[in-house]
């Protein structure tokens, strides 16, 4: 750790050198008081069998909500939910496709055929209307990616207005930053792009290796967060009223749709999609897609508290620390245990945010944050980032006043923390406070060692990103004190044995001293933003600046 400089409390934050973070003395003391035992106690309670895995809208989840509310009250965190409470109620919609009422028919001037549900295609639920029929010409739009700033636009020569677009699963093999690639490959991004080009239906072609994964949509329910009777946010279905139907078709079944035998294989279209210069084939097909879904509803709350800022001009702006409170509940037994306790995922993240609140509770008046700090525990993250999506779209404070999100989700606290991977920070000016905090704590910043896991789009900070709010999520790096210790292998083993398994409980591997460091790191990142008059912004020309408000 760097030398401690004892400053007058009136000094808010000072950066006398680019790599030197100076803090008021009471902030230093509060950071040193972060307790591994208190952190562990939060995890013990939240991961107890009595909470039954904290699945959204269960008694176990309600117990976790009450625990967080109690902690907020004890730490002086004020309610920032609905109607003067800590709770923001989220209505969740379960949508299930009715296979026997779904249809995929295609024809030319001389031929008509129908595909078989389950074997050839599946429909993904429509979250706007339960029953829709779309009939229109089919056009091919490559991977459905529109990123002209990276030299790739699948819609450049495609008239999709009023059409059904055929797109490919995945992304083209272009030189995209892996974080950008993970966003471009998202179903939500592709649907948004299709909608913006006037498409009224989407058919996505998936390779055989993906079919068993796709096939789970047959008869299973997927979830969304309801904004109105006809609008919901979802990552696993179709949220757009403008797009009447969303189908996934198996590559091997594409041959039946192609007008000439040279186009019989999905690999043919895949090769065209990979080329930025290849001409798009004329399909000369009309499709009739019938989508039929059935809805059920339930509610589950986010838990929202606020530490009010003290600056007259900045206190109406907000830095959000978030962590998801839910887990997956009770599931398939493993060695006789069916309770998925979620100690690491994400009792550890909740504990981190609660301990950040404790640090704030110990600060003197002049060291309190200038901006307000929101503490957000989300519901239904495991159902598709739904609680955070609902809050980021419809926050309990003015959306335009939220300046940043620092998210905490399963930091994997299993070894001493020596380096970090701040997912997303490089795309905005948030990288500067991350670097300052890391330097202060003697941590290295590393590149993502798991880019294939597309972690940037898989946690709650991403809900804020798509609402234009600079955001990040700090994960573990691989630096260790012992060069012979393979931390990557240890994390891989941990993931295999504990991630979304009943074994993820308090007797799983934990390094609670690393947890102390992680709390300090996230506090310092958010504290710098909360004390600085200039709000974070996306880097000029960055891909994510397109979401800026």
Short mmCIF file of N, CA, C and O in Angstrom, two decimals, residues 45 55 105 155 198 220 319 385:
data_model
loop_
_atom_site.label_atom_id
_atom_site.label_comp_id
_atom_site.label_asym_id
_atom_site.label_seq_id
_atom_site.Cartn_x
_atom_site.Cartn_y
_atom_site.Cartn_z
N UNK A 45 -25.36 -15.90 6.42
CA UNK A 45 -26.81 -15.76 6.52
C UNK A 45 -27.48 -15.96 5.16
O UNK A 45 -28.44 -16.73 5.03
N UNK A 55 -34.42 -17.94 -4.70
CA UNK A 55 -35.04 -17.73 -6.00
C UNK A 55 -36.05 -16.59 -5.92
O UNK A 55 -36.76 -16.45 -4.92
N UNK A 105 -44.15 -21.58 -42.40
CA UNK A 105 -44.45 -21.99 -43.77
C UNK A 105 -43.72 -21.08 -44.74
O UNK A 105 -43.54 -19.89 -44.48
N UNK A 155 -26.63 -4.81 -43.24
CA UNK A 155 -27.84 -4.21 -43.80
C UNK A 155 -27.54 -3.16 -44.86
O UNK A 155 -28.45 -2.49 -45.35
N UNK A 198 -36.61 -1.75 -40.03
CA UNK A 198 -37.97 -1.92 -40.51
C UNK A 198 -38.46 -3.34 -40.62
O UNK A 198 -39.56 -3.58 -41.13
N UNK A 220 -40.57 -24.76 -22.71
CA UNK A 220 -40.10 -24.14 -21.48
C UNK A 220 -40.51 -22.67 -21.44
O UNK A 220 -40.69 -22.04 -22.47
N UNK A 319 -24.33 7.76 -8.08
CA UNK A 319 -23.47 6.64 -8.42
C UNK A 319 -24.16 5.38 -7.88
O UNK A 319 -24.56 5.34 -6.71
N UNK A 385 -31.08 -10.99 -16.10
CA UNK A 385 -30.76 -9.60 -15.72
C UNK A 385 -32.02 -8.74 -15.65
O UNK A 385 -31.99 -7.53 -15.93
#
